C-alpha cells in the first residue's frame, strides 16, 4: 500500500496497487462484458460487493438496453480467396453480398454508390459515423481495417449503432443498417496495395446480426445525504476484447477511488455504465434521462474514468467542458501535468451536455508519432482485441492517473461549489463567430452582426458577475442556471433533451449546429438559408439569456 504524494490533501488517502491489480485480474478472468450476458451479470455483482465494502449504498440498476449479437461466423472473400474477419455489431445482414471493393480511408469519396468500401477504423470520423456516411452515399457494405502495425494480424471489435443511447421511435431509423466486418491491418494493407496497383477486387460478404432488447446490469453506489450537491464518477463497464485498457484498468481505478472517498460537503455517486460499447453509451444516457430533476439541481460535475494505465502512453489529454477548464487546468498543473485540452466531443460517456452538467475526462494517450505509425491506436495496438491484457497495463501510470483524479476530488472539497467560469465559453464563441459573417444575404449579415453585439454584451456581463461574486452561493447558482439552459446550444446539434449521434461532434467546434448550417449554406444558399437563420436565432437567444441572467440577482430569477 502506497501513500499518495499529497500536495493538496486534508485526508489520509492511500492507493493500494496490489488491490487494484487484484480487481483487474478478477475482471479480466470474467472475459468480455456485453450487455445482457452472464459475464456482465457476474462482473456487476463483483463491483457491487466491492462498493459495499467501501461503504456505499449500492444497487444494480436493471433497465432495457438495445444491443446486438453476431450470429454464426462472418465470411469475407476477395476474388475468391477468403480473408479472416470479425463481425461488427449492428451490422446489416447479408448473404453472399457481392460488389467491387474501393478504398476510402476517411469516407470523402462521392463515387462509392453500389460499391463495398474499405476504410480505416481510426477516427476521422469514427467507425459509426463512417457507416452512416457510407450508407447515405449508396455503398453496399463496409470493411474496417483495424488498428495496429502494418504487419499486425489482430482484428479489433466494435459496433456501428451510431444512435447514442437507447433509440427512440424516430432515432431507431438512423441506425446505419449496412453490412460490416473488420479485418486485420496486414490484410487491409495487402488489399490497399492491390487496389492502388489497378487490380479490380470483387468482394463476397456474409454477415448476420440480431438486435435484441436485454436487461442492463449497472452497478451504482451512493454516499451522502441526498440533500447536498453531487459529484458523480462514472466508468464504462461494457467491454470488448480482453478488456485490459478498455476498460478493466479504469474500472479498478474507480473502485480504488471509491475506497478513498471521504464525504465532506458533497454527496458522491459512482456508476459503472452498462451498454457503453455496443449500446453506444446507453447506461450513462439512462442516468441522465431517469435522474434529470436530481442531476439538474444537484450535480456539479461528471468525472469520466476510462482508458487508464496504457503502457507506453506519454501524452496527457483532457476532454472537458469549457465551464471547468480554468479550474481543472490549475489542478493538473499542481500535479505536474500539462495536458492537451479538447472539448467534450461525442465519444466516451459524454451524455451530460444537454442537461448542462460539466464533464471531465483525463487520460494519458500514445504520442502523435506512435498513433500515426499504428494507424490511430492512441491507446495501443492491442486496443479492443484479444491482446488487450494485463501485460499492457502500466501500473505506475495507472497510479498517477488515479491519484490525479483523487486530487481533483480533494480540490473540489475546498469549495462549496465546483468553481465554474462561463467566460471561456463566450471567449471561444466570439473567436468562432468573428471568423464568419461573410454572407451575401443582407438579412443574414444584419442578424449575424446583432449576434456579435449581444455576444460582446454577454461576456462583459459575465465577467462582472464572476468578478463580483466569485464562488459565493448566489453567483454560483446564477452560473449553474445559465449553463443548464445554454450548454446544449454551445455544444450540441440536436438540443437539450435529445442526444447527438456517436461521432457527430468530432472536432473542437463550438456551436456545432451553427457550423453545420454555415457549411450547408455555403454549398446551397437557397436550401441552407432557413436553417442558418434559425441557428443564428438559437445562438442569439442563448447569448441574450446569458446577458440577462448575469445582470440579475438569483432571488429575482
Coordinates of C-alpha atoms in Angstrom, one line a residue:
X1 CA 0.0 0.0 0.0
X2 CA 1.4 3.3 -1.1
X3 CA 0.5 6.7 0.4
X4 CA -0.1 9.3 -2.3
X5 CA 2.3 12.2 -2.7
X6 CA -0.2 14.6 -1.2
X7 CA 0.2 18.2 -2.3
X8 CA -3.5 19.1 -1.7
X9 CA -4.8 16.6 0.9
X10 CA -6.6 17.2 4.2
X11 CA -7.2 13.5 4.3
X12 CA -5.1 10.4 4.7
X13 CA -5.7 8.8 1.4
X14 CA -3.8 5.8 0.1
X15 CA -3.7 3.9 -3.2
X16 CA -3.2 0.1 -3.0
X17 CA -1.7 -1.1 -6.3
X18 CA -1.9 -4.7 -5.2
X19 CA -5.6 -4.3 -4.6
X20 CA -6.1 -2.6 -7.9
X21 CA -4.2 -5.4 -9.6
X22 CA -6.4 -8.0 -8.0
X23 CA -9.5 -6.2 -9.1
X24 CA -8.2 -6.1 -12.7
X25 CA -7.3 -9.8 -12.6
X26 CA -10.8 -10.6 -11.4
X27 CA -12.5 -8.6 -14.1
X28 CA -10.2 -10.0 -16.8
X29 CA -11.0 -13.5 -15.7
X30 CA -14.7 -12.9 -16.4
X31 CA -13.9 -12.1 -20.1
X32 CA -15.8 -9.9 -22.5
X33 CA -18.6 -8.0 -20.7
X34 CA -21.5 -7.4 -23.1
X35 CA -24.9 -6.2 -22.1
X36 CA -27.4 -9.0 -21.4
X37 CA -24.8 -11.7 -20.8
X38 CA -23.9 -13.8 -17.9
X39 CA -20.4 -12.2 -17.9
X40 CA -21.9 -8.8 -17.3
X41 CA -24.0 -10.1 -14.5
X42 CA -21.0 -11.7 -12.8
X43 CA -18.9 -8.5 -13.2
X44 CA -21.7 -6.3 -11.8
X45 CA -22.0 -8.4 -8.7
X46 CA -18.3 -8.3 -8.2
X47 CA -18.2 -4.5 -8.4
X48 CA -21.3 -4.2 -6.2
X49 CA -19.7 -6.2 -3.5
X50 CA -16.5 -4.0 -3.6
X51 CA -18.6 -0.8 -3.4
X52 CA -20.5 -2.2 -0.4
X53 CA -17.1 -2.9 1.3
X54 CA -16.1 0.7 0.6
X55 CA -19.2 1.9 2.5
X56 CA -21.5 2.8 -0.4
X57 CA -25.2 2.2 -0.6
X58 CA -25.2 0.1 -3.7
X59 CA -27.7 -1.4 -6.1
X60 CA -27.6 -2.9 -9.6
X61 CA -29.9 -1.0 -11.9
X62 CA -32.0 -3.0 -14.3
X63 CA -33.5 -1.3 -17.4
X64 CA -33.9 -2.2 -21.1
X65 CA -30.9 -1.8 -23.4
X66 CA -31.0 -2.4 -27.1
X67 CA -27.9 -4.4 -28.1
X68 CA -26.7 -6.5 -31.0
X69 CA -25.4 -10.1 -31.3
X70 CA -23.4 -11.6 -34.1
X71 CA -24.8 -14.9 -35.3
X72 CA -22.7 -17.6 -36.8
X73 CA -19.3 -16.9 -38.4
X74 CA -19.0 -13.9 -40.8
X75 CA -17.2 -14.7 -44.0
X76 CA -15.3 -12.5 -46.4
X77 CA -13.6 -13.4 -49.7
X78 CA -11.8 -11.2 -52.3
X79 CA -11.5 -12.6 -55.8
X80 CA -12.3 -16.0 -54.4
X81 CA -9.7 -16.0 -51.6
X82 CA -11.1 -16.0 -48.1
X83 CA -9.8 -13.3 -45.6
X84 CA -10.2 -13.6 -41.8
X85 CA -12.7 -11.2 -40.5
X86 CA -14.9 -10.4 -37.5
X87 CA -18.5 -9.2 -37.5
X88 CA -19.4 -5.7 -36.5
X89 CA -22.3 -5.2 -34.0
X90 CA -25.5 -3.7 -35.5
X91 CA -24.2 -4.6 -39.0
X92 CA -26.9 -5.1 -41.6
X93 CA -27.4 -8.6 -42.7
X94 CA -26.0 -10.0 -46.0
X95 CA -25.9 -13.4 -47.6
X96 CA -23.3 -13.7 -50.4
X97 CA -23.3 -9.9 -50.9
X98 CA -21.1 -9.1 -53.9
X99 CA -19.6 -5.9 -55.1
X100 CA -16.4 -4.1 -56.2
X101 CA -14.0 -3.0 -53.4
X102 CA -12.9 0.6 -53.3
X103 CA -10.6 2.2 -50.7
X104 CA -11.9 5.4 -49.0
X105 CA -10.0 5.9 -45.7
X106 CA -11.9 9.0 -44.5
X107 CA -15.2 8.5 -46.3
X108 CA -14.7 11.6 -48.5
X109 CA -15.3 10.0 -51.9
X110 CA -18.6 10.6 -53.8
X111 CA -18.3 7.6 -56.1
X112 CA -19.0 4.7 -53.7
X113 CA -22.6 4.0 -54.7
X114 CA -23.0 0.3 -55.4
X115 CA -19.5 -0.5 -54.1
X116 CA -18.2 -2.1 -50.9
X117 CA -16.0 0.4 -49.1
X118 CA -12.6 -0.5 -47.5
X119 CA -11.8 2.1 -44.8
X120 CA -9.8 2.6 -41.6
X121 CA -11.3 2.1 -38.2
X122 CA -9.4 5.1 -36.9
X123 CA -11.2 8.3 -36.0
X124 CA -11.8 10.9 -38.7
X125 CA -14.7 10.4 -38.5
X126 CA -15.1 7.4 -36.1
X127 CA -16.5 4.0 -37.1
X128 CA -20.3 4.5 -36.6
X129 CA -20.2 7.9 -38.5
X130 CA -18.3 6.2 -41.4
X131 CA -21.1 3.6 -41.6
X132 CA -23.7 6.3 -41.7
X133 CA -21.9 8.2 -44.4
X134 CA -21.3 5.1 -46.5
X135 CA -24.9 4.1 -46.3
X136 CA -26.1 7.6 -47.3
X137 CA -23.8 7.5 -50.3
X138 CA -25.2 4.2 -51.5
X139 CA -22.4 1.8 -50.6
X140 CA -23.4 -1.9 -50.4
X141 CA -21.2 -2.7 -47.5
X142 CA -18.2 -1.5 -45.4
X143 CA -15.0 -3.2 -44.3
X144 CA -12.9 -1.7 -41.5
X145 CA -9.2 -2.1 -41.2
X146 CA -8.1 -2.5 -37.6
X147 CA -5.6 -0.5 -35.6
X148 CA -2.0 -1.8 -35.4
X149 CA 1.3 -2.1 -37.1
X150 CA 1.4 -2.8 -40.8
X151 CA 2.1 -6.5 -40.3
X152 CA -0.5 -7.0 -37.5
X153 CA -2.9 -9.9 -37.7
X154 CA -5.1 -8.7 -34.8
X155 CA -8.7 -7.8 -35.6
X156 CA -10.5 -5.3 -33.4
X157 CA -14.1 -5.4 -32.5
X158 CA -16.8 -2.8 -32.2
X159 CA -20.2 -1.6 -33.3
X160 CA -21.9 0.9 -35.7
X161 CA -25.1 1.7 -33.9
X162 CA -24.5 5.4 -34.3
X163 CA -27.6 6.4 -32.3
X164 CA -26.5 7.5 -28.8
X165 CA -28.2 5.6 -26.0
X166 CA -31.4 3.6 -26.4
X167 CA -33.1 4.5 -29.7
X168 CA -36.5 6.3 -29.8
X169 CA -39.2 5.5 -32.3
X170 CA -37.7 8.2 -34.5
X171 CA -33.9 7.7 -34.0
X172 CA -34.1 3.9 -34.5
X173 CA -34.3 4.7 -38.2
X174 CA -30.9 6.4 -38.0
X175 CA -29.0 3.2 -37.2
X176 CA -27.0 2.5 -40.4
X177 CA -28.1 -0.9 -41.5
X178 CA -25.1 -1.6 -43.7
X179 CA -23.3 -5.0 -43.8
X180 CA -20.0 -4.5 -42.0
X181 CA -17.0 -6.6 -40.9
X182 CA -13.5 -5.8 -39.6
X183 CA -10.2 -7.2 -40.9
X184 CA -6.6 -7.0 -39.7
X185 CA -4.2 -4.2 -40.6
X186 CA -2.0 -6.7 -42.6
X187 CA -4.9 -7.9 -44.6
X188 CA -6.1 -4.4 -45.2
X189 CA -2.7 -3.1 -46.3
X190 CA -2.5 -6.0 -48.8
X191 CA -5.9 -5.0 -50.3
X192 CA -4.9 -1.4 -50.5
X193 CA -1.8 -2.2 -52.4
X194 CA -3.7 -4.3 -54.9
X195 CA -6.3 -1.5 -55.5
X196 CA -3.5 1.1 -55.9
X197 CA -1.9 -1.3 -58.5
X198 CA -5.0 -1.2 -60.5
X199 CA -6.4 -4.6 -59.7
X200 CA -10.2 -4.9 -59.7
X201 CA -11.3 -6.6 -56.5
X202 CA -14.6 -8.4 -56.2
X203 CA -15.9 -9.0 -52.6
X204 CA -18.3 -11.6 -51.4
X205 CA -19.6 -11.0 -47.8
X206 CA -21.7 -12.9 -45.4
X207 CA -22.7 -11.4 -42.0
X208 CA -25.8 -11.9 -39.8
X209 CA -26.6 -9.9 -36.6
X210 CA -29.6 -9.8 -34.4
X211 CA -30.9 -6.8 -32.5
X212 CA -32.2 -7.6 -29.0
X213 CA -33.6 -5.8 -26.0
X214 CA -31.8 -7.1 -22.9
X215 CA -31.8 -6.2 -19.2
X216 CA -29.0 -4.0 -18.1
X217 CA -26.8 -4.7 -15.0
X218 CA -25.5 -1.3 -14.0
X219 CA -23.8 -1.0 -10.5
X220 CA -24.4 2.3 -8.8
X221 CA -23.0 3.4 -5.4
X222 CA -24.1 6.4 -3.4
X223 CA -22.8 8.1 -0.2
X224 CA -24.2 11.2 1.4
X225 CA -27.5 12.8 2.5
X226 CA -29.2 13.3 -0.9
X227 CA -29.6 17.0 0.1
X228 CA -26.2 18.3 -0.9
X229 CA -24.6 19.0 -4.2
X230 CA -23.4 15.9 -6.0
X231 CA -20.1 14.8 -7.5
X232 CA -20.6 11.9 -10.0
X233 CA -17.9 9.5 -11.1
X234 CA -18.6 7.1 -14.0
X235 CA -16.6 4.3 -15.7
X236 CA -17.7 2.4 -18.9
X237 CA -18.3 -1.2 -17.9
X238 CA -19.4 -3.0 -21.1
X239 CA -16.1 -4.0 -22.6
X240 CA -14.9 -6.0 -25.7
X241 CA -11.8 -7.9 -26.4
X242 CA -9.6 -8.9 -23.4
X243 CA -10.8 -5.7 -21.6
X244 CA -7.5 -4.6 -20.1
X245 CA -7.0 -1.0 -21.0
X246 CA -10.6 -0.9 -22.3
X247 CA -11.8 -0.8 -19.6
X248 CA -10.8 -3.0 -16.6
X249 CA -7.9 -0.9 -15.5
X250 CA -10.1 2.2 -15.2
X251 CA -12.8 0.1 -13.5
X252 CA -10.3 -0.9 -10.9
X253 CA -9.1 2.7 -10.6
X254 CA -12.7 3.8 -9.8
X255 CA -13.1 1.1 -7.2
X256 CA -9.9 2.4 -5.6
X257 CA -11.2 6.0 -5.8
X258 CA -14.4 4.7 -4.0
X259 CA -12.3 3.2 -1.2
X260 CA -10.6 6.6 -0.7
X261 CA -13.7 8.8 -0.9
X262 CA -14.2 10.9 2.2
X263 CA -17.6 12.5 2.4
X264 CA -17.4 16.2 3.5
X265 CA -19.6 18.8 1.8
X266 CA -20.8 16.9 -1.2
X267 CA -22.7 13.7 -1.9
X268 CA -20.9 11.2 -4.2
X269 CA -22.4 8.8 -6.8
X270 CA -20.4 6.2 -8.6
X271 CA -21.7 4.4 -11.7
X272 CA -20.3 1.6 -13.8
X273 CA -22.2 2.0 -17.1
X274 CA -23.6 -0.9 -19.0
X275 CA -24.3 -0.7 -22.7
X276 CA -21.3 1.6 -23.3
X277 CA -19.7 -0.2 -26.3
X278 CA -22.3 -1.9 -28.4
X279 CA -25.3 0.1 -27.0
X280 CA -23.4 3.4 -27.6
X281 CA -23.5 5.0 -24.1
X282 CA -26.8 3.5 -23.2
X283 CA -26.0 3.3 -19.5
X284 CA -24.9 6.9 -19.0
X285 CA -27.8 8.2 -21.1
X286 CA -30.2 6.3 -18.9
X287 CA -28.8 8.0 -15.9
X288 CA -29.4 11.4 -17.5
X289 CA -32.9 10.7 -18.6
X290 CA -34.0 8.9 -15.4
X291 CA -32.4 11.3 -12.9
X292 CA -33.0 14.5 -14.8
X293 CA -34.5 16.7 -12.0
X294 CA -32.0 15.5 -9.4
X295 CA -28.9 15.9 -11.7
X296 CA -30.2 19.3 -12.9
X297 CA -30.5 20.6 -9.4
X298 CA -27.6 18.9 -7.6
X299 CA -24.9 17.5 -9.9
X300 CA -21.8 19.8 -10.1
X301 CA -19.6 17.6 -12.3
X302 CA -19.3 14.2 -14.0
X303 CA -15.9 12.7 -13.9
X304 CA -15.3 10.0 -16.5
X305 CA -12.8 7.3 -15.6
X306 CA -11.8 5.5 -18.8
X307 CA -8.8 4.0 -20.7
X308 CA -6.2 4.4 -17.9
X309 CA -2.8 2.8 -17.5
X310 CA -1.9 2.5 -21.2
X311 CA 1.6 1.0 -21.4
X312 CA 3.8 3.4 -23.4
X313 CA 1.4 6.4 -23.2
X314 CA 3.2 9.7 -22.8
X315 CA 0.7 12.4 -23.8
X316 CA -1.7 13.7 -21.2
X317 CA -5.1 14.6 -22.7
X318 CA -8.1 16.3 -21.2
X319 CA -11.6 16.4 -22.7
X320 CA -13.7 18.7 -20.6
X321 CA -16.4 21.3 -20.6
X322 CA -15.1 24.9 -21.1
X323 CA -17.0 25.7 -17.9
X324 CA -14.4 24.0 -15.7
X325 CA -11.4 24.4 -17.9
X326 CA -9.7 27.1 -15.7
X327 CA -10.3 25.1 -12.5
X328 CA -9.2 21.7 -13.8
X329 CA -6.2 23.1 -15.6
X330 CA -5.0 24.6 -12.3
X331 CA -5.4 21.2 -10.6
X332 CA -3.5 19.5 -13.4
X333 CA -0.6 21.9 -13.2
X334 CA -0.4 21.4 -9.4
X335 CA 0.0 17.7 -10.2
X336 CA 2.8 18.5 -12.7
X337 CA 0.6 17.7 -15.7
X338 CA 0.4 20.0 -18.7
X339 CA -2.3 18.3 -20.7
X340 CA -3.6 18.8 -24.3
X341 CA -7.1 20.2 -23.9
X342 CA -10.1 19.3 -26.1
X343 CA -13.8 19.9 -25.8
X344 CA -16.1 17.1 -24.7
X345 CA -16.5 15.6 -28.1
X346 CA -19.1 12.9 -28.9
X347 CA -17.2 9.9 -27.7
X348 CA -16.7 8.1 -24.3
X349 CA -19.6 8.7 -21.9
X350 CA -20.2 12.4 -22.7
X351 CA -24.0 12.1 -22.2
X352 CA -24.4 15.1 -20.0
X353 CA -24.0 18.1 -22.4
X354 CA -27.8 18.6 -22.9
X355 CA -28.6 18.8 -19.2
X356 CA -25.6 21.1 -18.7
X357 CA -23.6 19.1 -16.2
X358 CA -19.8 19.8 -16.8
X359 CA -17.8 16.8 -18.0
X360 CA -14.2 15.9 -17.2
X361 CA -12.1 13.0 -18.7
X362 CA -8.4 12.8 -18.2
X363 CA -6.1 10.1 -19.5
X364 CA -2.6 9.5 -21.0
X365 CA -2.5 8.6 -24.7
X366 CA 0.2 7.5 -27.1
X367 CA 2.1 10.3 -28.7
X368 CA 1.3 11.5 -32.2
X369 CA 4.2 9.6 -33.8
X370 CA 3.1 6.3 -32.3
X371 CA -0.6 7.0 -33.2
X372 CA 0.3 7.6 -36.8
X373 CA 2.6 4.5 -37.0
X374 CA -0.1 2.3 -35.6
X375 CA -3.0 3.8 -37.6
X376 CA -4.9 5.7 -34.9
X377 CA -4.2 3.4 -32.0
X378 CA -3.9 6.1 -29.4
X379 CA -4.3 3.5 -26.6
X380 CA -2.0 0.9 -28.0
X381 CA -2.1 -1.5 -31.0
X382 CA -3.9 -4.1 -28.8
X383 CA -6.9 -1.9 -28.1
X384 CA -10.3 -3.7 -28.3
X385 CA -8.6 -7.0 -29.2
X386 CA -7.8 -10.3 -27.5
X387 CA -4.3 -8.9 -26.8
X388 CA -5.6 -6.2 -24.5
X389 CA -4.4 -8.0 -21.4
X390 CA -2.6 -7.1 -18.1
X391 CA 0.8 -7.1 -19.8
X392 CA -0.2 -3.8 -21.5
X393 CA -1.2 -2.1 -18.2
X394 CA 1.4 0.3 -16.8
X395 CA 0.6 0.2 -13.1
X396 CA 2.8 3.2 -12.2
X397 CA 0.9 5.3 -14.8
X398 CA -2.4 3.9 -13.6
X399 CA -1.4 5.1 -10.1
X400 CA -0.5 8.5 -11.4
X401 CA -3.8 8.9 -13.3
X402 CA -5.9 7.6 -10.3
X403 CA -4.0 9.9 -7.9
X404 CA -4.8 12.9 -10.1
X405 CA -8.5 12.1 -10.1
X406 CA -8.4 11.9 -6.3
X407 CA -6.5 15.2 -6.1
X408 CA -9.2 16.8 -8.3
X409 CA -11.9 15.5 -5.9
X410 CA -10.0 16.8 -2.9
X411 CA -9.6 20.2 -4.5
X412 CA -13.3 20.3 -5.2
X413 CA -13.9 19.7 -1.5
X414 CA -12.3 23.0 -0.7
X415 CA -15.2 24.8 -2.2
X416 CA -18.9 24.9 -1.6
X417 CA -19.4 24.5 -5.3
X418 CA -17.2 23.4 -8.2
X419 CA -15.6 26.7 -9.5
X420 CA -17.3 27.5 -12.7
X421 CA -16.4 30.1 -15.3
X422 CA -18.6 30.8 -18.3
X423 CA -16.0 33.3 -19.7
X424 CA -14.1 30.6 -21.7
X425 CA -17.3 29.5 -23.3
X426 CA -18.0 33.0 -24.6
X427 CA -14.4 33.8 -25.5
X428 CA -14.3 30.7 -27.7
X429 CA -17.7 31.6 -29.1
X430 CA -16.7 35.2 -30.1
X431 CA -13.5 33.9 -31.6
X432 CA -15.5 31.4 -33.7
X433 CA -18.2 34.0 -34.7
X434 CA -15.6 36.5 -35.9
X435 CA -14.5 34.0 -38.5
X436 CA -17.9 34.1 -40.1
X437 CA -20.2 37.0 -41.2
X438 CA -19.2 36.5 -44.9
X439 CA -22.8 36.0 -46.0
X440 CA -24.0 37.8 -49.2
X441 CA -27.6 38.0 -48.0
X442 CA -28.4 41.3 -46.3
X443 CA -30.7 39.8 -43.6
X444 CA -28.1 37.2 -42.6
X445 CA -25.4 39.9 -42.4
X446 CA -27.6 42.0 -40.2
X447 CA -28.6 39.2 -37.9
X448 CA -25.1 37.9 -37.6
X449 CA -23.9 41.4 -36.7
X450 CA -26.6 41.5 -34.0
X451 CA -25.3 38.2 -32.7
X452 CA -21.8 39.5 -32.4
X453 CA -23.1 42.5 -30.5
X454 CA -25.1 40.5 -28.0
X455 CA -22.2 38.1 -27.5
X456 CA -19.9 41.0 -26.6
X457 CA -22.6 42.3 -24.1
X458 CA -22.9 38.8 -22.7
X459 CA -19.1 38.4 -22.0
X460 CA -19.0 41.8 -20.4
X461 CA -21.9 41.0 -18.1
X462 CA -20.5 37.5 -17.2
X463 CA -17.1 39.0 -16.4
X464 CA -18.7 41.5 -14.0
X465 CA -20.7 38.7 -12.4
X466 CA -17.8 36.4 -11.9
X467 CA -15.6 39.2 -10.6
X468 CA -18.2 40.5 -8.1
X469 CA -19.5 37.2 -6.6
X470 CA -16.8 34.6 -7.3
X471 CA -17.8 31.4 -5.7
X472 CA -20.5 32.8 -3.5
X473 CA -23.7 30.9 -3.3
X474 CA -25.8 33.4 -5.3
X475 CA -23.2 33.9 -8.1
X476 CA -22.7 30.1 -8.5
X477 CA -26.4 29.5 -8.7
X478 CA -26.7 32.0 -11.5
X479 CA -23.8 30.4 -13.4
X480 CA -25.3 27.0 -12.9
X481 CA -28.7 28.2 -14.1
X482 CA -27.1 29.8 -17.2
X483 CA -25.1 26.7 -18.1
X484 CA -28.1 24.4 -17.6
X485 CA -30.0 26.5 -20.1
X486 CA -27.4 27.2 -22.8
X487 CA -24.9 24.3 -22.8
X488 CA -27.0 22.5 -25.4
X489 CA -26.7 25.5 -27.7
X490 CA -22.9 25.7 -27.3
X491 CA -22.1 22.0 -27.6
X492 CA -24.9 20.0 -29.3
X493 CA -26.7 19.7 -32.6
X494 CA -29.9 18.1 -31.5
X495 CA -30.6 20.2 -28.5
X496 CA -31.2 19.8 -24.8
X497 CA -33.3 16.6 -24.5
X498 CA -32.0 14.5 -27.3
X499 CA -28.6 13.0 -27.8
X500 CA -26.3 13.7 -30.8
X501 CA -25.1 10.5 -32.5
X502 CA -21.7 9.0 -31.9
X503 CA -19.0 11.0 -33.7
X504 CA -21.5 13.7 -34.8
X505 CA -19.3 16.2 -33.0
X506 CA -15.7 15.1 -33.5
X507 CA -13.7 18.3 -33.9
X508 CA -13.1 21.0 -31.2
X509 CA -16.0 23.0 -32.6
X510 CA -18.2 25.3 -30.6
X511 CA -21.8 25.8 -31.9
X512 CA -21.7 22.6 -34.0
X513 CA -25.3 23.2 -35.1
X514 CA -24.4 26.7 -36.4
X515 CA -21.2 25.3 -38.0
X516 CA -23.2 22.7 -39.9
X517 CA -25.7 25.3 -41.0
X518 CA -22.9 27.5 -42.3
X519 CA -21.4 24.7 -44.4
X520 CA -24.8 23.8 -45.8
X521 CA -25.4 27.4 -46.7
X522 CA -22.1 27.6 -48.5
X523 CA -22.9 24.5 -50.5
X524 CA -26.5 25.5 -51.4
X525 CA -27.6 29.0 -50.2
X526 CA -31.3 28.7 -51.1
X527 CA -32.0 25.5 -49.1
X528 CA -29.5 26.4 -46.4
X529 CA -30.9 29.9 -45.7
X530 CA -33.7 29.0 -43.3
X531 CA -31.6 26.5 -41.3
X532 CA -28.8 29.1 -40.9
X533 CA -31.2 31.8 -39.9
X534 CA -32.7 29.6 -37.3
X535 CA -29.3 28.6 -35.9
X536 CA -28.3 32.2 -35.7
X537 CA -31.5 32.8 -33.7
X538 CA -30.8 29.9 -31.4
X539 CA -27.3 31.2 -30.6
X540 CA -28.7 34.8 -30.2
X541 CA -31.2 33.7 -27.6
X542 CA -28.6 31.8 -25.7
X543 CA -26.3 34.9 -25.6
X544 CA -29.2 37.1 -24.7
X545 CA -30.2 34.8 -21.8
X546 CA -26.6 34.9 -20.5
X547 CA -26.6 38.7 -20.7
X548 CA -29.9 38.9 -18.9
X549 CA -29.2 36.4 -16.1
X550 CA -25.7 37.7 -15.5
X551 CA -27.3 41.1 -14.6
X552 CA -30.0 39.5 -12.4
X553 CA -29.9 38.6 -8.7
X554 CA -30.6 34.9 -8.1
X555 CA -33.6 36.0 -5.9
X556 CA -35.1 37.6 -8.9
X557 CA -34.7 34.7 -11.3

